[in-house]
Amino acid sequence: MAAPVDSPDTGRPPAPRPGPVPWVAMYHSVGDCSDDPYRITVTPERLERQLAWLRRRGLRGVSVADLLAARARGEGRGLVGLTFDDGYTDFLTTALPLLHRFHCGATLFVLPGRLGGDNEWDPLGPRKPLLTADGIRRAADAGVEIGSHGLTHVDLTRADDATLTAEVTESRALLAELAGAPVDGFCYPYGTVDARAVEAVRKAGYGYACAIDPGPLTGPYALPRAHVGQNDTAPRLYLKLRLHRLRRRPVEGV
């Protein structure tokens, strides 16, 4: 392999070319999905099969922070990000034991303004309890990365300036105190994002943020994710992974 050619302007080797955008899976609740109008739930049995599929393919799920750090070192091959939004209590009771069984990590995006509450932002379907402060500490103590999902789960693209600042900045401070560690990651509620929200997250001091399909905003503060649901069997997961690699162009910084 030929050595890199020095830049004619600086005499330094050119910066490495950005790699493909990392594959990050988006989960929510793990439990009974018989009444699931928003498709936010997978059964424990389905999650077990999905994690087993990853491992059979030589892949391992990790937190987004660990994934980005490994990629920065050139060691991200074989790693995928696993994220769980909203902070349901079933993460601690059901998802976490399965993650440990398959030696996987994850990022849990929680709402410090709704500790011990429920998903009242979803008008349809069952009420699902959210983790208390103690539950979030237990997840953090178990090695789970804790990230912010805002304070109360509002669409940041529709929020006024004061609400946007509170949702982004205050949630980070509250979680850092609660978890006893810096909070590096943010996740946009509903996956909705615009340039104003991205800038607010960047200014608040986060290192990265997750969206769903941010389009031209894709970058460290708007990472795309693939929704993973109850219907995602092995063939569907394979297609989602392949389509991600085909559709997502390399982006500077990730």
Tab-separated table of N, CA and C in Angstrom, residues 62-192:
chain	number	residue	atom	x	y	z
A	62	VAL	N	-22.866	-1.916	21.274
A	62	VAL	CA	-22.184	-1.106	22.285
A	62	VAL	C	-22.928	0.219	22.428
A	63	SER	N	-22.551	0.988	23.424
A	63	SER	CA	-23.122	2.329	23.566
A	63	SER	C	-22.641	3.215	22.423
A	64	VAL	N	-23.368	4.283	22.170
A	64	VAL	CA	-22.965	5.197	21.100
A	64	VAL	C	-21.621	5.844	21.433
A	65	ALA	N	-21.412	6.195	22.693
A	65	ALA	CA	-20.138	6.794	23.084
A	65	ALA	C	-18.983	5.845	22.799
A	66	ASP	N	-19.145	4.571	23.151
A	66	ASP	CA	-18.087	3.595	22.898
A	66	ASP	C	-17.893	3.371	21.400
A	67	LEU	N	-18.984	3.370	20.656
A	67	LEU	CA	-18.893	3.185	19.207
A	67	LEU	C	-18.106	4.322	18.559
A	68	LEU	N	-18.431	5.562	18.902
A	68	LEU	CA	-17.750	6.706	18.299
A	68	LEU	C	-16.287	6.765	18.725
A	69	ALA	N	-16.010	6.427	19.981
A	69	ALA	CA	-14.622	6.424	20.451
A	69	ALA	C	-13.809	5.361	19.722
A	70	ALA	N	-14.392	4.178	19.519
A	70	ALA	CA	-13.676	3.118	18.805
A	70	ALA	C	-13.417	3.523	17.361
A	71	ARG	N	-14.388	4.137	16.727
A	71	ARG	CA	-14.194	4.580	15.340
A	71	ARG	C	-13.104	5.641	15.246
A	72	ALA	N	-13.032	6.520	16.236
A	72	ALA	CA	-11.994	7.554	16.235
A	72	ALA	C	-10.603	6.936	16.327
A	73	ARG	N	-10.516	5.755	16.960
A	73	ARG	CA	-9.234	5.048	17.066
A	73	ARG	C	-8.994	4.120	15.886
A	74	GLY	N	-9.955	4.054	14.964
A	74	GLY	CA	-9.838	3.138	13.841
A	74	GLY	C	-10.146	1.712	14.209
A	75	GLU	N	-10.944	1.519	15.297
A	75	GLU	CA	-11.223	0.171	15.803
A	75	GLU	C	-12.715	-0.137	15.838
A	76	GLY	N	-13.501	0.543	15.019
A	76	GLY	CA	-14.946	0.395	15.103
A	76	GLY	C	-15.528	-0.761	14.305
A	77	ARG	N	-14.713	-1.469	13.559
A	77	ARG	CA	-15.229	-2.564	12.744
A	77	ARG	C	-15.857	-3.642	13.636
A	78	GLY	N	-17.053	-4.074	13.274
A	78	GLY	CA	-17.725	-5.109	14.043
A	78	GLY	C	-18.566	-4.590	15.187
A	79	LEU	N	-18.655	-3.263	15.341
A	79	LEU	CA	-19.452	-2.679	16.412
A	79	LEU	C	-20.666	-1.962	15.838
A	80	VAL	N	-21.793	-2.069	16.519
A	80	VAL	CA	-22.992	-1.318	16.169
A	80	VAL	C	-23.521	-0.670	17.441
A	81	GLY	N	-24.171	0.454	17.296
A	81	GLY	CA	-24.731	1.137	18.448
A	81	GLY	C	-26.111	0.601	18.802
A	82	LEU	N	-26.380	0.446	20.087
A	82	LEU	CA	-27.702	0.056	20.568
A	82	LEU	C	-28.230	1.164	21.466
A	83	THR	N	-29.392	1.708	21.114
A	83	THR	CA	-29.986	2.782	21.908
A	83	THR	C	-31.405	2.412	22.309
A	84	PHE	N	-31.775	2.847	23.516
A	84	PHE	CA	-33.125	2.629	24.048
A	84	PHE	C	-33.667	3.980	24.497
A	85	ASP	N	-34.753	4.411	23.862
A	85	ASP	CA	-35.311	5.734	24.131
A	85	ASP	C	-36.335	5.691	25.261
A	86	ASP	N	-36.465	6.811	25.938
A	86	ASP	CA	-37.521	7.120	26.914
A	86	ASP	C	-37.225	6.647	28.324
A	87	GLY	N	-36.485	5.577	28.508
A	87	GLY	CA	-36.147	5.125	29.856
A	87	GLY	C	-37.260	4.375	30.557
A	88	TYR	N	-37.839	3.389	29.875
A	88	TYR	CA	-38.891	2.577	30.488
A	88	TYR	C	-38.303	1.656	31.556
A	89	THR	N	-39.110	1.337	32.554
A	89	THR	CA	-38.613	0.472	33.628
A	89	THR	C	-38.247	-0.913	33.109
A	90	ASP	N	-38.866	-1.330	32.001
A	90	ASP	CA	-38.544	-2.663	31.496
A	90	ASP	C	-37.138	-2.745	30.909
A	91	PHE	N	-36.481	-1.600	30.707
A	91	PHE	CA	-35.074	-1.678	30.299
A	91	PHE	C	-34.259	-2.361	31.385
A	92	LEU	N	-34.493	-1.949	32.624
A	92	LEU	CA	-33.715	-2.477	33.737
A	92	LEU	C	-34.081	-3.923	34.035
A	93	THR	N	-35.362	-4.239	33.986
A	93	THR	CA	-35.811	-5.572	34.388
A	93	THR	C	-35.692	-6.614	33.283
A	94	THR	N	-35.793	-6.176	32.016
A	94	THR	CA	-35.879	-7.135	30.918
A	94	THR	C	-34.755	-6.991	29.898
A	95	ALA	N	-34.518	-5.768	29.412
A	95	ALA	CA	-33.509	-5.591	28.365
A	95	ALA	C	-32.094	-5.783	28.893
A	96	LEU	N	-31.797	-5.213	30.048
A	96	LEU	CA	-30.420	-5.240	30.550
A	96	LEU	C	-29.896	-6.655	30.783
A	97	PRO	N	-30.673	-7.566	31.381
A	97	PRO	CA	-30.151	-8.941	31.514
A	97	PRO	C	-29.821	-9.582	30.171
A	98	LEU	N	-30.615	-9.311	29.142
A	98	LEU	CA	-30.325	-9.872	27.822
A	98	LEU	C	-29.065	-9.242	27.224
A	99	LEU	N	-28.903	-7.948	27.391
A	99	LEU	CA	-27.683	-7.299	26.909
A	99	LEU	C	-26.450	-7.911	27.570
A	100	HIS	N	-26.527	-8.127	28.865
A	100	HIS	CA	-25.394	-8.726	29.574
A	100	HIS	C	-25.129	-10.156	29.090
A	101	ARG	N	-26.197	-10.898	28.820
A	101	ARG	CA	-26.020	-12.270	28.367
A	101	ARG	C	-25.237	-12.336	27.062
A	102	PHE	N	-25.474	-11.357	26.183
A	102	PHE	CA	-24.793	-11.340	24.894
A	102	PHE	C	-23.577	-10.401	24.884
A	103	HIS	N	-23.163	-9.959	26.071
A	103	HIS	CA	-21.970	-9.125	26.226
A	103	HIS	C	-22.075	-7.852	25.361
A	104	CYS	N	-23.240	-7.244	25.418
A	104	CYS	CA	-23.493	-6.015	24.673
A	104	CYS	C	-23.648	-4.831	25.626
A	105	GLY	N	-23.274	-3.664	25.144
A	105	GLY	CA	-23.539	-2.425	25.853
A	105	GLY	C	-24.680	-1.686	25.180
A	106	ALA	N	-25.029	-0.538	25.739
A	106	ALA	CA	-26.127	0.239	25.167
A	106	ALA	C	-26.105	1.649	25.735
A	107	THR	N	-26.836	2.531	25.050
A	107	THR	CA	-27.096	3.875	25.546
A	107	THR	C	-28.576	3.984	25.871
A	108	LEU	N	-28.872	4.508	27.043
A	108	LEU	CA	-30.252	4.691	27.496
A	108	LEU	C	-30.539	6.189	27.559
A	109	PHE	N	-31.458	6.650	26.714
A	109	PHE	CA	-31.830	8.066	26.676
A	109	PHE	C	-33.057	8.278	27.562
A	110	VAL	N	-32.902	9.090	28.605
A	110	VAL	CA	-33.947	9.230	29.626
A	110	VAL	C	-34.418	10.677	29.751
A	111	LEU	N	-35.495	10.833	30.521
A	111	LEU	CA	-36.184	12.118	30.685
A	111	LEU	C	-36.171	12.514	32.156
A	112	PRO	N	-35.207	13.311	32.608
A	112	PRO	CA	-35.142	13.645	34.032
A	112	PRO	C	-36.302	14.488	34.529
A	113	GLY	N	-37.094	15.053	33.621
A	113	GLY	CA	-38.280	15.785	34.038
A	113	GLY	C	-39.496	14.901	34.248
A	114	ARG	N	-39.359	13.595	34.003
A	114	ARG	CA	-40.488	12.656	34.155
A	114	ARG	C	-40.091	11.430	34.982
A	115	LEU	N	-39.187	11.577	35.914
A	115	LEU	CA	-38.725	10.444	36.702
A	115	LEU	C	-39.894	9.769	37.423
A	116	GLY	N	-40.020	8.453	37.232
A	116	GLY	CA	-41.089	7.715	37.879
A	116	GLY	C	-42.458	7.956	37.279
A	117	GLY	N	-42.524	8.663	36.147
A	117	GLY	CA	-43.794	8.931	35.495
A	117	GLY	C	-44.136	7.865	34.469
A	118	ASP	N	-44.792	8.283	33.394
A	118	ASP	CA	-45.105	7.345	32.329
A	118	ASP	C	-45.101	8.078	30.995
A	119	ASN	N	-45.412	7.359	29.932
A	119	ASN	CA	-45.342	7.911	28.577
A	119	ASN	C	-46.633	8.645	28.210
A	120	GLU	N	-46.961	9.664	28.957
A	120	GLU	CA	-48.223	10.372	28.725
A	120	GLU	C	-48.221	11.161	27.419
A	121	TRP	N	-47.053	11.325	26.778
A	121	TRP	CA	-47.010	11.994	25.478
A	121	TRP	C	-47.609	11.118	24.371
A	122	ASP	N	-47.803	9.832	24.646
A	122	ASP	CA	-48.427	8.920	23.685
A	122	ASP	C	-49.910	8.801	24.022
A	123	PRO	N	-50.807	9.439	23.252
A	123	PRO	CA	-52.230	9.398	23.606
A	123	PRO	C	-52.871	8.028	23.437
A	124	LEU	N	-52.304	7.180	22.603
A	124	LEU	CA	-52.862	5.851	22.366
A	124	LEU	C	-52.015	4.791	23.067
A	125	GLY	N	-52.614	3.628	23.278
A	125	GLY	CA	-51.850	2.514	23.834
A	125	GLY	C	-51.736	2.571	25.340
A	126	PRO	N	-51.087	1.553	25.921
A	126	PRO	CA	-50.983	1.457	27.376
A	126	PRO	C	-49.998	2.463	27.945
A	127	ARG	N	-50.211	2.815	29.206
A	127	ARG	CA	-49.246	3.641	29.934
A	127	ARG	C	-48.080	2.748	30.350
A	128	LYS	N	-46.874	3.205	30.059
A	128	LYS	CA	-45.672	2.445	30.380
A	128	LYS	C	-44.862	3.223	31.414
A	129	PRO	N	-44.556	2.609	32.562
A	129	PRO	CA	-43.823	3.337	33.602
A	129	PRO	C	-42.380	3.623	33.204
A	130	LEU	N	-41.910	4.792	33.649
A	130	LEU	CA	-40.536	5.226	33.396
A	130	LEU	C	-39.682	5.013	34.642
A	131	LEU	N	-38.397	4.903	34.414
A	131	LEU	CA	-37.466	4.686	35.518
A	131	LEU	C	-37.467	5.844	36.509
A	132	THR	N	-37.284	5.512	37.761
A	132	THR	CA	-37.056	6.508	38.799
A	132	THR	C	-35.587	6.922	38.775
A	133	ALA	N	-35.231	7.892	39.620
A	133	ALA	CA	-33.832	8.290	39.738
A	133	ALA	C	-32.971	7.104	40.151
A	134	ASP	N	-33.468	6.290	41.081
A	134	ASP	CA	-32.704	5.126	41.525
A	134	ASP	C	-32.517	4.130	40.389
A	135	GLY	N	-33.538	3.953	39.566
A	135	GLY	CA	-33.414	3.035	38.439
A	135	GLY	C	-32.372	3.494	37.440
A	136	ILE	N	-32.313	4.785	37.195
A	136	ILE	CA	-31.300	5.306	36.275
A	136	ILE	C	-29.911	5.112	36.857
A	137	ARG	N	-29.760	5.337	38.159
A	137	ARG	CA	-28.456	5.105	38.796
A	137	ARG	C	-28.056	3.637	38.681
A	138	ARG	N	-29.013	2.745	38.865
A	138	ARG	CA	-28.708	1.313	38.755
A	138	ARG	C	-28.261	0.951	37.343
A	139	ALA	N	-28.898	1.542	36.339
A	139	ALA	CA	-28.476	1.289	34.963
A	139	ALA	C	-27.067	1.816	34.726
A	140	ALA	N	-26.793	3.015	35.222
A	140	ALA	CA	-25.455	3.601	35.060
A	140	ALA	C	-24.407	2.748	35.776
A	141	ASP	N	-24.736	2.274	36.977
A	141	ASP	CA	-23.801	1.442	37.729
A	141	ASP	C	-23.536	0.116	37.019
A	142	ALA	N	-24.486	-0.326	36.184
A	142	ALA	CA	-24.327	-1.571	35.430
A	142	ALA	C	-23.553	-1.366	34.132
A	143	GLY	N	-23.062	-0.151	33.894
A	143	GLY	CA	-22.242	0.107	32.718
A	143	GLY	C	-22.981	0.681	31.534
A	144	VAL	N	-24.252	1.019	31.715
A	144	VAL	CA	-25.038	1.589	30.622
A	144	VAL	C	-24.732	3.075	30.497
A	145	GLU	N	-24.523	3.542	29.268
A	145	GLU	CA	-24.347	4.973	29.049
A	145	GLU	C	-25.701	5.666	29.204
A	146	ILE	N	-25.749	6.709	30.024
A	146	ILE	CA	-26.974	7.483	30.218
A	146	ILE	C	-26.884	8.753	29.372
A	147	GLY	N	-27.884	8.940	28.521
A	147	GLY	CA	-27.961	10.141	27.701
A	147	GLY	C	-29.273	10.856	27.939
A	148	SER	N	-29.357	12.084	27.451
A	148	SER	CA	-30.559	12.886	27.642
A	148	SER	C	-31.514	12.738	26.462
A	149	HIS	N	-32.797	12.645	26.791
A	149	HIS	CA	-33.875	12.660	25.788
A	149	HIS	C	-34.686	13.945	25.944
A	150	GLY	N	-34.016	14.969	26.541
A	150	GLY	CA	-34.725	16.178	26.927
A	150	GLY	C	-35.314	16.015	28.318
A	151	LEU	N	-35.996	17.059	28.771
A	151	LEU	CA	-36.625	16.992	30.093
A	151	LEU	C	-37.933	16.218	30.072
A	152	THR	N	-38.803	16.540	29.099
A	152	THR	CA	-40.183	16.053	29.181
A	152	THR	C	-40.716	15.448	27.900
A	153	HIS	N	-39.879	15.248	26.880
A	153	HIS	CA	-40.292	14.647	25.614
A	153	HIS	C	-41.175	15.594	24.802
A	154	VAL	N	-40.605	16.725	24.399
A	154	VAL	CA	-41.311	17.658	23.524
A	154	VAL	C	-40.568	17.754	22.192
A	155	ASP	N	-41.303	18.102	21.156
A	155	ASP	CA	-40.730	18.301	19.832
A	155	ASP	C	-39.912	19.591	19.846
A	156	LEU	N	-38.604	19.466	19.783
A	156	LEU	CA	-37.739	20.647	19.895
A	156	LEU	C	-37.862	21.577	18.706
A	157	THR	N	-38.296	21.075	17.579
A	157	THR	CA	-38.441	21.948	16.406
A	157	THR	C	-39.637	22.888	16.555
A	158	ARG	N	-40.520	22.612	17.515
A	158	ARG	CA	-41.688	23.460	17.766
A	158	ARG	C	-41.563	24.245	19.066
A	159	ALA	N	-40.459	24.062	19.788
A	159	ALA	CA	-40.293	24.689	21.101
A	159	ALA	C	-39.816	26.129	20.974
A	160	ASP	N	-40.259	26.995	21.915
A	160	ASP	CA	-39.727	28.354	21.946
A	160	ASP	C	-38.309	28.312	22.523
A	161	ASP	N	-37.639	29.455	22.509
A	161	ASP	CA	-36.231	29.482	22.905
A	161	ASP	C	-36.022	29.034	24.351
A	162	ALA	N	-36.894	29.489	25.254
A	162	ALA	CA	-36.726	29.133	26.665
A	162	ALA	C	-36.925	27.639	26.880
A	163	THR	N	-37.933	27.064	26.225
A	163	THR	CA	-38.184	25.631	26.360
A	163	THR	C	-37.050	24.821	25.757
A	164	LEU	N	-36.563	25.238	24.607
A	164	LEU	CA	-35.454	24.534	23.965
A	164	LEU	C	-34.233	24.513	24.876
A	165	THR	N	-33.910	25.646	25.469
A	165	THR	CA	-32.748	25.716	26.361
A	165	THR	C	-32.928	24.807	27.574
A	166	ALA	N	-34.117	24.833	28.163
A	166	ALA	CA	-34.365	24.001	29.341
A	166	ALA	C	-34.283	22.515	28.994
A	167	GLU	N	-34.920	22.130	27.894
A	167	GLU	CA	-34.944	20.722	27.517
A	167	GLU	C	-33.542	20.183	27.253
A	168	VAL	N	-32.696	21.006	26.673
A	168	VAL	CA	-31.359	20.558	26.288
A	168	VAL	C	-30.340	20.747	27.404
A	169	THR	N	-30.310	21.935	27.983
A	169	THR	CA	-29.264	22.267	28.953
A	169	THR	C	-29.578	21.744	30.353
A	170	GLU	N	-30.786	21.996	30.844
A	170	GLU	CA	-31.132	21.568	32.196
A	170	GLU	C	-31.159	20.048	32.318
A	171	SER	N	-31.614	19.383	31.270
A	171	SER	CA	-31.645	17.918	31.347
A	171	SER	C	-30.240	17.350	31.483
A	172	ARG	N	-29.292	17.948	30.795
A	172	ARG	CA	-27.909	17.460	30.882
A	172	ARG	C	-27.353	17.636	32.294
A	173	ALA	N	-27.591	18.798	32.887
A	173	ALA	CA	-27.085	19.062	34.234
A	173	ALA	C	-27.732	18.126	35.249
A	174	LEU	N	-29.028	17.922	35.151
A	174	LEU	CA	-29.725	17.051	36.090
A	174	LEU	C	-29.226	15.613	35.995
A	175	LEU	N	-29.023	15.135	34.775
A	175	LEU	CA	-28.581	13.747	34.600
A	175	LEU	C	-27.135	13.554	35.045
A	176	ALA	N	-26.291	14.547	34.811
A	176	ALA	CA	-24.902	14.435	35.262
A	176	ALA	C	-24.843	14.309	36.785
A	177	GLU	N	-25.688	15.075	37.462
A	177	GLU	CA	-25.740	14.989	38.927
A	177	GLU	C	-26.316	13.655	39.367
A	178	LEU	N	-27.352	13.204	38.680
A	178	LEU	CA	-28.025	11.970	39.060
A	178	LEU	C	-27.133	10.754	38.838
A	179	ALA	N	-26.496	10.697	37.658
A	179	ALA	CA	-25.689	9.532	37.303
A	179	ALA	C	-24.267	9.617	37.842
A	180	GLY	N	-23.858	10.805	38.279
A	180	GLY	CA	-22.506	10.963	38.804
A	180	GLY	C	-21.435	10.892	37.747
A	181	ALA	N	-21.797	11.255	36.511
A	181	ALA	CA	-20.840	11.218	35.405
A	181	ALA	C	-21.296	12.214	34.340
A	182	PRO	N	-20.353	12.712	33.538
A	182	PRO	CA	-20.747	13.630	32.460
A	182	PRO	C	-21.710	12.960	31.493
A	183	VAL	N	-22.622	13.730	30.938
A	183	VAL	CA	-23.588	13.240	29.954
A	183	VAL	C	-23.173	13.760	28.593
A	184	ASP	N	-22.791	12.830	27.712
A	184	ASP	CA	-22.221	13.214	26.418
A	184	ASP	C	-23.222	13.142	25.273
A	185	GLY	N	-24.291	12.359	25.455
A	185	GLY	CA	-25.187	12.104	24.336
A	185	GLY	C	-26.578	12.681	24.527
A	186	PHE	N	-27.176	13.090	23.420
A	186	PHE	CA	-28.544	13.606	23.404
A	186	PHE	C	-29.330	12.870	22.329
A	187	CYS	N	-30.638	12.754	22.527
A	187	CYS	CA	-31.514	12.127	21.542
A	187	CYS	C	-32.743	13.011	21.346
A	188	TYR	N	-33.009	13.401	20.096
A	188	TYR	CA	-34.129	14.295	19.811
A	188	TYR	C	-35.461	13.554	19.972
A	189	PRO	N	-36.357	14.043	20.837
A	189	PRO	CA	-37.665	13.407	20.967
A	189	PRO	C	-38.399	13.353	19.624
A	190	TYR	N	-39.059	12.258	19.391
A	190	TYR	CA	-39.769	11.981	18.138
A	190	TYR	C	-38.822	11.874	16.936
A	191	GLY	N	-37.533	12.048	17.141
A	191	GLY	CA	-36.586	12.027	16.038
A	191	GLY	C	-36.576	13.286	15.206
A	192	THR	N	-37.391	14.281	15.579
A	192	THR	CA	-37.477	15.505	14.784
A	192	THR	C	-36.308	16.430	15.115
